[in-house]
């Protein structure tokens, strides 16, 4: 007579499933190894949706952060970076399992419960890296992906479409410091790269954000401009059109580094920190939203999240001072200062992304 295996012996599967939905990282890797049925449950397409519906989804920020050390380490010739994890709901900081390699100025993006690390510069040779690594928050392991194809590139824009499990790479510059117009799409599930049509303009050190089916590539500069940022932007429709729209000249109010741009996942407003202020772009107009607190007047990482309700800002008053973390309520326009990071997590934040598990 056939028998069925219960997720948790003695409990109905719906109640057992409710228990599994309440697990948090870093519990998933251990739980996934308990039995095949639990591991299969975590990888079901409905699992993330059910966690959202049951309000058990976990938001984590992963940062590429300078490792603050004491003693003789401070006399090393260059900074040492690592991946850190910050959970805003609890205020807890931790270190992510170190990847096999961590190139300088690499990029990170999240697709579901996977973290994708790509590009950067080899810390020994300072040559552009084509490395792709994927970390699963469900299994707690790293795996190697197919390397970035085409001409080597660094300082490119990077954004992810979580619905298609795709990471986009836009612009940057090649090994000869020539700014690029080319773009690529990386399918995390199939581990395959595909080219996009070229942008109209070269865009070195541009910012890429993804929202509502479109890839937005903002700012950057051409080869001959060398560090003099431009104000334009281009938008790529990843749907049936599969093409770039016209260049939006004057997208940014000022010609500045677009690194602090962030799009919320609620009403689609683009936010940016500039000159001590938070501004928002609605339609074609930038408007003042809030004044940055003095001790994050030099922001290093900015992200809008929580379906357009919150903005996280990590920064310092000035270069070399300890990092502070603030949360801005985008509805009430009120700042909340979060607990100061522990000393070992107070180093410079080079980049990061939000992971929703």
mmCIF file of N, CA and C in Angstrom, residues 16 128 199-200 309 312:
data_model
loop_
_atom_site.group_PDB
_atom_site.id
_atom_site.type_symbol
_atom_site.label_atom_id
_atom_site.label_comp_id
_atom_site.label_asym_id
_atom_site.label_seq_id
_atom_site.Cartn_x
_atom_site.Cartn_y
_atom_site.Cartn_z
ATOM 1 N N UNK A 16 2.962 22.232 8.439
ATOM 2 C CA UNK A 16 4.417 22.085 8.305
ATOM 3 C C UNK A 16 4.976 23.140 7.356
ATOM 4 N N UNK A 128 40.823 43.949 -15.975
ATOM 5 C CA UNK A 128 39.387 43.685 -15.873
ATOM 6 C C UNK A 128 39.095 42.193 -15.745
ATOM 7 N N UNK A 199 23.558 50.857 -27.046
ATOM 8 C CA UNK A 199 22.977 52.154 -26.696
ATOM 9 C C UNK A 199 23.392 53.191 -27.728
ATOM 10 N N UNK A 200 22.716 54.326 -27.724
ATOM 11 C CA UNK A 200 23.064 55.402 -28.645
ATOM 12 C C UNK A 200 24.363 56.077 -28.245
ATOM 13 N N UNK A 309 8.106 52.631 0.304
ATOM 14 C CA UNK A 309 7.851 53.224 1.619
ATOM 15 C C UNK A 309 9.115 53.685 2.330
ATOM 16 N N UNK A 312 16.987 53.549 2.340
ATOM 17 C CA UNK A 312 18.146 53.290 3.192
ATOM 18 C C UNK A 312 19.316 54.104 2.671
#
